[in-house]
mmCIF file with all atom_site columns, C-alpha atoms in Angstrom:
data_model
loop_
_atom_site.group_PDB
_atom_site.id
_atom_site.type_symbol
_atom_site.label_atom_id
_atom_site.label_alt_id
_atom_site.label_comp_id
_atom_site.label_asym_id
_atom_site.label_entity_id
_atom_site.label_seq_id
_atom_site.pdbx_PDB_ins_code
_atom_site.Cartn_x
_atom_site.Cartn_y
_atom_site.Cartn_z
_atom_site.occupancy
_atom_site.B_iso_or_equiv
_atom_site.pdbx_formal_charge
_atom_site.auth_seq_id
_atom_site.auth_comp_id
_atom_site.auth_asym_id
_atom_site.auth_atom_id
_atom_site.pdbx_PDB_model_num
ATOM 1   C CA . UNK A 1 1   ? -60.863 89.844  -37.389 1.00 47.00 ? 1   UNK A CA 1
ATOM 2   C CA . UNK A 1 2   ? -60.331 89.778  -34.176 1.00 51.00 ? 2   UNK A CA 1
ATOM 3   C CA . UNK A 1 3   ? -62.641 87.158  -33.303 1.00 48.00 ? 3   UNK A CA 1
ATOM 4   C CA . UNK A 1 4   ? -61.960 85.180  -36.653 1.00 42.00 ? 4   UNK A CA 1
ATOM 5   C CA . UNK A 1 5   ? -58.018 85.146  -35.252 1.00 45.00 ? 5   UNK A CA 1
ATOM 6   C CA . UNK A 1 6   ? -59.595 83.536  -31.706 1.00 43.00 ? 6   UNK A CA 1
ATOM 7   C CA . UNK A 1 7   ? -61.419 80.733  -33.211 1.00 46.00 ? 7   UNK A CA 1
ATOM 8   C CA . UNK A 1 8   ? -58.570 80.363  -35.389 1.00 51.00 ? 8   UNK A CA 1
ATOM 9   C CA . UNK A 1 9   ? -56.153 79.831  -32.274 1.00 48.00 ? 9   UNK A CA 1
ATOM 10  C CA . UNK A 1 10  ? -59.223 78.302  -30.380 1.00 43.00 ? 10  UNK A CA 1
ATOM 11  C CA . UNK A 1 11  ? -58.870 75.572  -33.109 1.00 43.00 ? 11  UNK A CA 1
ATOM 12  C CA . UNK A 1 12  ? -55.330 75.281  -33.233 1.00 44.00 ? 12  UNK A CA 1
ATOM 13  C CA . UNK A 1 13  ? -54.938 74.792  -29.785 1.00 46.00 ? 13  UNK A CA 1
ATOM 14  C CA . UNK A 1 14  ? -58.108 71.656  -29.966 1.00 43.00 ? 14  UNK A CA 1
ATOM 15  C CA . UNK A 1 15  ? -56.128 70.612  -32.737 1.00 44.00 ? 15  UNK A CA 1
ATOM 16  C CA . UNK A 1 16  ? -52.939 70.456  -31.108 1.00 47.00 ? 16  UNK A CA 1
ATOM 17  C CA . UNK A 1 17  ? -54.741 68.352  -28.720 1.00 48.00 ? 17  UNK A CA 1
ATOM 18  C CA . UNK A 1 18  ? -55.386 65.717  -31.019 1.00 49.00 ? 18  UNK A CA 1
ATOM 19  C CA . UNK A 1 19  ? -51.754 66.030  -32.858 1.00 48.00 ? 19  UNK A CA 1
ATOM 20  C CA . UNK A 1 20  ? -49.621 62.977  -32.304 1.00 58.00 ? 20  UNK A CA 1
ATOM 21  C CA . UNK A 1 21  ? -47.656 62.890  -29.400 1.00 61.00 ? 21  UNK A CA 1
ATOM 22  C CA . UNK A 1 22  ? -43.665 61.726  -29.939 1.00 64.00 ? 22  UNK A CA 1
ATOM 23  C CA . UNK A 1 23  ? -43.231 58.203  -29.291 1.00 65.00 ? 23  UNK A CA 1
ATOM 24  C CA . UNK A 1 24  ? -41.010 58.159  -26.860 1.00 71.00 ? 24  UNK A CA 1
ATOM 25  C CA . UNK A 1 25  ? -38.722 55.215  -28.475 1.00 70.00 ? 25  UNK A CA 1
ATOM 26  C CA . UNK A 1 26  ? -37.310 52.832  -25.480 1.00 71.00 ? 26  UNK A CA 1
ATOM 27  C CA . UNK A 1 27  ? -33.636 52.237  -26.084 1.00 75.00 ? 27  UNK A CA 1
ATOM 28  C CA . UNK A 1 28  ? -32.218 48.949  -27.650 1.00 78.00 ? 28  UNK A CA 1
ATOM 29  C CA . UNK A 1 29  ? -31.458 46.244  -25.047 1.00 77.00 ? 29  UNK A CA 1
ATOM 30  C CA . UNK A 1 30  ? -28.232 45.725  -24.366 1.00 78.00 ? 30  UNK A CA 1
ATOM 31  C CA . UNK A 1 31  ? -26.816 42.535  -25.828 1.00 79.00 ? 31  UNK A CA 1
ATOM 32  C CA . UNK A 1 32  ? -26.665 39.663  -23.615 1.00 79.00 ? 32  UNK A CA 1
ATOM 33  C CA . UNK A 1 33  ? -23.236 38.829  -22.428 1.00 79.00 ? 33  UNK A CA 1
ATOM 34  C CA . UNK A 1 34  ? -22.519 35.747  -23.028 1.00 79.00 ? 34  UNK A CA 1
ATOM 35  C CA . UNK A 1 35  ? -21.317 34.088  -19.540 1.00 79.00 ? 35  UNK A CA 1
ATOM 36  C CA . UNK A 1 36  ? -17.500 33.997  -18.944 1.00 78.00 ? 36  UNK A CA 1
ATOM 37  C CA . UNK A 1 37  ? -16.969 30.397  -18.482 1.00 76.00 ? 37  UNK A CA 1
ATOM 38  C CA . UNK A 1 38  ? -15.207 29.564  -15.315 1.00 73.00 ? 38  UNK A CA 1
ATOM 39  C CA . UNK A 1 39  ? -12.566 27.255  -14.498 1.00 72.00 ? 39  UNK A CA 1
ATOM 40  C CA . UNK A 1 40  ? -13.449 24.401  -11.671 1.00 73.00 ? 40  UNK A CA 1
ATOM 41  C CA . UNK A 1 41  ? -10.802 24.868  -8.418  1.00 79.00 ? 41  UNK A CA 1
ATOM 42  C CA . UNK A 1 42  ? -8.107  22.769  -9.146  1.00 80.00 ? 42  UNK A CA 1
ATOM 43  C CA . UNK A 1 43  ? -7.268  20.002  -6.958  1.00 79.00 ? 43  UNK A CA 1
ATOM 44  C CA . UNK A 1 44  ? -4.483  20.259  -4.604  1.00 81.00 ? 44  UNK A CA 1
ATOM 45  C CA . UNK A 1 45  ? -1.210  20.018  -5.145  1.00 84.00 ? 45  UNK A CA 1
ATOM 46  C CA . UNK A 1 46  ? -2.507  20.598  -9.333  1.00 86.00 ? 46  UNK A CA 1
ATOM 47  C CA . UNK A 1 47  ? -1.047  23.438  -11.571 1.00 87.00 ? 47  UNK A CA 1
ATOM 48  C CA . UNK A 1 48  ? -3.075  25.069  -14.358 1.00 86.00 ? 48  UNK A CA 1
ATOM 49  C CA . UNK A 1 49  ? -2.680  23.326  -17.520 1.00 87.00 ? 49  UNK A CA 1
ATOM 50  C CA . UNK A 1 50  ? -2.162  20.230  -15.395 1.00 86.00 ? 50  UNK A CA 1
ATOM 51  C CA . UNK A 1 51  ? -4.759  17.207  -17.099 1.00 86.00 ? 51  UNK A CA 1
ATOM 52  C CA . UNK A 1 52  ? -6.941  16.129  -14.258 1.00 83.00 ? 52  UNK A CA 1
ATOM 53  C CA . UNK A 1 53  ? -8.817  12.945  -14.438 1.00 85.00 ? 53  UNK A CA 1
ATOM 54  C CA . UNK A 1 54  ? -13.210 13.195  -13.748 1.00 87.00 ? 54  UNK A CA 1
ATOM 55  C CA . UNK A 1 55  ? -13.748 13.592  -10.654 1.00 87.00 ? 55  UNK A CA 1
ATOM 56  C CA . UNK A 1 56  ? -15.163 9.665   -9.209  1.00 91.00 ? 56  UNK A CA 1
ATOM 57  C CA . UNK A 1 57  ? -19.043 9.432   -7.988  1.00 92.00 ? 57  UNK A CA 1
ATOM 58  C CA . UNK A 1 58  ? -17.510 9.902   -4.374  1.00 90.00 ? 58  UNK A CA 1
ATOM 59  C CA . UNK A 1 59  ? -15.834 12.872  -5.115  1.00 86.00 ? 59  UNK A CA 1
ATOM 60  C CA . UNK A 1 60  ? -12.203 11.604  -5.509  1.00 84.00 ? 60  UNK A CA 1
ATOM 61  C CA . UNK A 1 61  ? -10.251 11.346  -8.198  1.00 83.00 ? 61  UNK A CA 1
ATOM 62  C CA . UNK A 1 62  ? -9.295  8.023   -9.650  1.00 87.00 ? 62  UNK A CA 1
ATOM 63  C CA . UNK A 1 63  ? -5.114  7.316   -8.590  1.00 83.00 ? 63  UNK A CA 1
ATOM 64  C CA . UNK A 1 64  ? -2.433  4.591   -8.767  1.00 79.00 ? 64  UNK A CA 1
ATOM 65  C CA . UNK A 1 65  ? -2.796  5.059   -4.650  1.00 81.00 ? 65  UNK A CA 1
ATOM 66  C CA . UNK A 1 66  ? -6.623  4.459   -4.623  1.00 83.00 ? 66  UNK A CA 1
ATOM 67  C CA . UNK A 1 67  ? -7.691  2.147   -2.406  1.00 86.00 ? 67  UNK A CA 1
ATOM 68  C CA . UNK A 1 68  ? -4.519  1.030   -0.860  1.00 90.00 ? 68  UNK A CA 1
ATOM 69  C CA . UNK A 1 69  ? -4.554  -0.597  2.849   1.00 93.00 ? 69  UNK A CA 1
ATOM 70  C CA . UNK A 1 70  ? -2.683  0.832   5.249   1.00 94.00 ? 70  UNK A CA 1
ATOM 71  C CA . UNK A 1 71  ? 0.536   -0.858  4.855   1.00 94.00 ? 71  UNK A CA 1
ATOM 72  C CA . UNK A 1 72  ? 0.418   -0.423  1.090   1.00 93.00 ? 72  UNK A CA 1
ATOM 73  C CA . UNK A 1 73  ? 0.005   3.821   2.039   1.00 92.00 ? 73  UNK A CA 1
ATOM 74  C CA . UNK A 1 74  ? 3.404   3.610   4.251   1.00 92.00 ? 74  UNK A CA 1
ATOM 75  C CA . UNK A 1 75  ? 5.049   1.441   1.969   1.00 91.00 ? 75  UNK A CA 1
ATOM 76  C CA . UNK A 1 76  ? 4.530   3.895   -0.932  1.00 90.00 ? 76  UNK A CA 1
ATOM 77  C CA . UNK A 1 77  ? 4.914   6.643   1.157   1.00 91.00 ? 77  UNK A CA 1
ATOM 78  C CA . UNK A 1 78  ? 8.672   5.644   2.202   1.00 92.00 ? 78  UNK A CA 1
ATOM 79  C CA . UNK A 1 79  ? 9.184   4.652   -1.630  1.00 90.00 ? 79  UNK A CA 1
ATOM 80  C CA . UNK A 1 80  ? 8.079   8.410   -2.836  1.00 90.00 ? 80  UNK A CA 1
ATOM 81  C CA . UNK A 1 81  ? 10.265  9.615   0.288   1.00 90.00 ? 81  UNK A CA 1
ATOM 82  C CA . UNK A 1 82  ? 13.090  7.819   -1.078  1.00 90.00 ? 82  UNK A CA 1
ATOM 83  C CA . UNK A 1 83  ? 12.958  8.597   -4.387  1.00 89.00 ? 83  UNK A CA 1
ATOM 84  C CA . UNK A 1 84  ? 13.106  12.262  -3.230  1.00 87.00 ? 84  UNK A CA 1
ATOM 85  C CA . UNK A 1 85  ? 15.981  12.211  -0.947  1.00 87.00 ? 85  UNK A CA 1
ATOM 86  C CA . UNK A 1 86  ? 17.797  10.178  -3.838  1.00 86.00 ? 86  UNK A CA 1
ATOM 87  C CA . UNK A 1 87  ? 16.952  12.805  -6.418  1.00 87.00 ? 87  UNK A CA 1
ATOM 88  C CA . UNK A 1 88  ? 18.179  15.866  -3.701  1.00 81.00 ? 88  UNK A CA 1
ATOM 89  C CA . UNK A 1 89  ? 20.925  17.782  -5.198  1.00 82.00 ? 89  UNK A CA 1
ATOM 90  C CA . UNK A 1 90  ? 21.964  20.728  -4.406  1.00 85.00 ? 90  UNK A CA 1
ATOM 91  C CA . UNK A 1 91  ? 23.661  22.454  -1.109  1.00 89.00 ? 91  UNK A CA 1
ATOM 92  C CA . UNK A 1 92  ? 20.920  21.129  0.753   1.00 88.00 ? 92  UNK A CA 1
ATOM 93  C CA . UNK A 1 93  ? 21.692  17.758  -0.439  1.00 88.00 ? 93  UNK A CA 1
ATOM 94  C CA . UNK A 1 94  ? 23.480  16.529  2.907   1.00 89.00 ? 94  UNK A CA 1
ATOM 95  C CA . UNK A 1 95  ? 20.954  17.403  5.110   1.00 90.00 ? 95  UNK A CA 1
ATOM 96  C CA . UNK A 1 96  ? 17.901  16.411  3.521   1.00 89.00 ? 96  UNK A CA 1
ATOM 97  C CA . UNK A 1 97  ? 19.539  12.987  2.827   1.00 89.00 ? 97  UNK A CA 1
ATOM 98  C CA . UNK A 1 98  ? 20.385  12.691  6.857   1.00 91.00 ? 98  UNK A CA 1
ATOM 99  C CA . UNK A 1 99  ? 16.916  13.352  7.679   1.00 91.00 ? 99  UNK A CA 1
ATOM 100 C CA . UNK A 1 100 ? 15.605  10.813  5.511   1.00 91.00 ? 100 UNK A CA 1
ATOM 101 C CA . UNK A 1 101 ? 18.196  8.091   7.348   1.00 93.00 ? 101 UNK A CA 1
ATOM 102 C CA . UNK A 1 102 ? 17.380  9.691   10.659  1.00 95.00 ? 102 UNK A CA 1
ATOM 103 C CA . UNK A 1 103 ? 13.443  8.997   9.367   1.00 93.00 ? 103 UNK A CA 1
ATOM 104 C CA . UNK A 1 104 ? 14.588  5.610   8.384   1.00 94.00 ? 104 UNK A CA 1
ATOM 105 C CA . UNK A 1 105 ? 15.793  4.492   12.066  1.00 95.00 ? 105 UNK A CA 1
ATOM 106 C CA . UNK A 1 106 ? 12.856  5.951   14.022  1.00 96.00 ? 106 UNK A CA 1
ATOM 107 C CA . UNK A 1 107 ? 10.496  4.313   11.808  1.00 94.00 ? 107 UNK A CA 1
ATOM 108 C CA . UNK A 1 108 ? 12.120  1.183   11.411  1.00 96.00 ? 108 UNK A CA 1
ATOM 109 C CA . UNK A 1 109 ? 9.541   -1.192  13.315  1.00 96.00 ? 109 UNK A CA 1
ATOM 110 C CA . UNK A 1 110 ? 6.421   0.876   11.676  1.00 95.00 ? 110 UNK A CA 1
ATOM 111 C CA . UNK A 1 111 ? 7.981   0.687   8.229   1.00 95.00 ? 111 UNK A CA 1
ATOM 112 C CA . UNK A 1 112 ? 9.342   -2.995  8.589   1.00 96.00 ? 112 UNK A CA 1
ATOM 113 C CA . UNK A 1 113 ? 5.938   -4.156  9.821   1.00 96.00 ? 113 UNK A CA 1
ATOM 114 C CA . UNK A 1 114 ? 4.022   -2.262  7.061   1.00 94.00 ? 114 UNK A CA 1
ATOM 115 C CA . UNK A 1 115 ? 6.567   -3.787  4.578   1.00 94.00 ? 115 UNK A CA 1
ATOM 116 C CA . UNK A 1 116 ? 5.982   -7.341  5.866   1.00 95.00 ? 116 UNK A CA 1
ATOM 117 C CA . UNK A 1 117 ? 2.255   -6.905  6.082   1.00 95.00 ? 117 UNK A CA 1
ATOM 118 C CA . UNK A 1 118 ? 2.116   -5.204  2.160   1.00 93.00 ? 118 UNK A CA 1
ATOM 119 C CA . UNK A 1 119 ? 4.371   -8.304  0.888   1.00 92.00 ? 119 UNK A CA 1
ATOM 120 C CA . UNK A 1 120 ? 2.113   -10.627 2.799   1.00 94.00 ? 120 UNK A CA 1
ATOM 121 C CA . UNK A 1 121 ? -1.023  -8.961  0.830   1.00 91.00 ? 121 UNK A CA 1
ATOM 122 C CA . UNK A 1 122 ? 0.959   -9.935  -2.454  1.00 89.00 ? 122 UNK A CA 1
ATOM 123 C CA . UNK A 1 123 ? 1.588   -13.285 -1.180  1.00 91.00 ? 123 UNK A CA 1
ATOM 124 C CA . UNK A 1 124 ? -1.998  -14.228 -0.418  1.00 92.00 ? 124 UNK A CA 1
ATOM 125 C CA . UNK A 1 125 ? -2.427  -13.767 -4.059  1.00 85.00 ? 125 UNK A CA 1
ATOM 126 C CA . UNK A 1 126 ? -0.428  -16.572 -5.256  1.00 85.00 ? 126 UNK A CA 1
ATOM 127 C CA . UNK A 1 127 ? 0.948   -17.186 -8.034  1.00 84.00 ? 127 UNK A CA 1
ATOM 128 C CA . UNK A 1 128 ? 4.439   -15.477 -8.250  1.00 87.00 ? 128 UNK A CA 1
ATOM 129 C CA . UNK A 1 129 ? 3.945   -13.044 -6.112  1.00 88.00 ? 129 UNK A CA 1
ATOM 130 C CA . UNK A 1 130 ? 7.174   -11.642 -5.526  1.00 89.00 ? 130 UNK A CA 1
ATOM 131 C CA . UNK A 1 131 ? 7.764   -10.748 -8.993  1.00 89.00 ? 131 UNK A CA 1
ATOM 132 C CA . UNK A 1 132 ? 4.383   -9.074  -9.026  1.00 86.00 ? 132 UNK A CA 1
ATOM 133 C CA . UNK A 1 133 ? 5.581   -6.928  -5.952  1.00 85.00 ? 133 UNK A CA 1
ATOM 134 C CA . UNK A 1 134 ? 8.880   -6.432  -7.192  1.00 84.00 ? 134 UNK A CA 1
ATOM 135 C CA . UNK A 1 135 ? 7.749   -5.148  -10.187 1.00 81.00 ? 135 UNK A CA 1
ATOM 136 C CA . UNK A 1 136 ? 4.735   -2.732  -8.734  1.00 70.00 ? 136 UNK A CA 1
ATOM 137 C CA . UNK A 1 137 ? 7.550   -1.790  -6.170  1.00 54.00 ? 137 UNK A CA 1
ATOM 138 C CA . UNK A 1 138 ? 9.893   -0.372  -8.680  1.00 53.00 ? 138 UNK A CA 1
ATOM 139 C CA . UNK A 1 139 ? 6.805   1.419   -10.404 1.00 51.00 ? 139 UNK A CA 1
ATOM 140 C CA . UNK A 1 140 ? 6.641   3.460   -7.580  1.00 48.00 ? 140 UNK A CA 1
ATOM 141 C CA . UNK A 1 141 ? 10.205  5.009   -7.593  1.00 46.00 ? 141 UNK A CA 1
#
């Protein structure tokens, strides 16, 4: 019996051998995340929410004060600096406004030479050119 129980576990233990091993099952791959889209870097000077034109092949953006000469750039420049100290209100007010006069005389040849050299610009393009840069003047204010 004895020997009938040995071959007996002899021949479990071969078969055990042969059982099936457990499949070890891999876990499920994670889902792929779908990628958080990312907003560009705003411009400066932009605000989120703020509609901003394509970007131009040259990497700027397309402007009313794109390819302005030089004189055109002061002139608008004093225009946008006018508008401001005209639209200052507040305790402030007095100040602000004196600094844009004070601007106003120390500039005076630079801005009266840009100003003569922008209308001229207007003038070389015939026509009625003064109502042109009258009109394109009070755009920018």
């Amino acid at each position: 019996m004895k020997r009938q129980f040995a071959m007996i576990a002899v021949t479990a233990a071969l078969l055990a051998g042969c059982a099936r091993k457990p499949v070890e099952v891999a876990a499920p791959a994670p889902a792929p995340v779908a990628p958080v889209p990312v907003a560009a870097p705003l411009p400066k000077g932009a605000f989120p929410g703020m509609k901003i034109p394509a970007v131009l092949a040259d990497g700027t953006y397309p402007t009313p004060n794109r390819n302005l000469t030089e004189s055109a750039k002061i002139w608008h420049l004093r225009a946008a600096l006018n508008v401001a100290a005209l639209a200052c209100r507040g305790p402030d007010e007095a100040v602000i406004v004196a600094g844009y006069n004070a601007m106003l005389a120390a500039q005076k040849p630079v801005l009266a030479k840009a100003e003569a050299t922008y209308s001229a610009e207007y003038r070389a393009g015939g026509g009625d050119w003064q109502d042109r840069y009258d009109d394109l003047d009070d755009a920018a204010l």
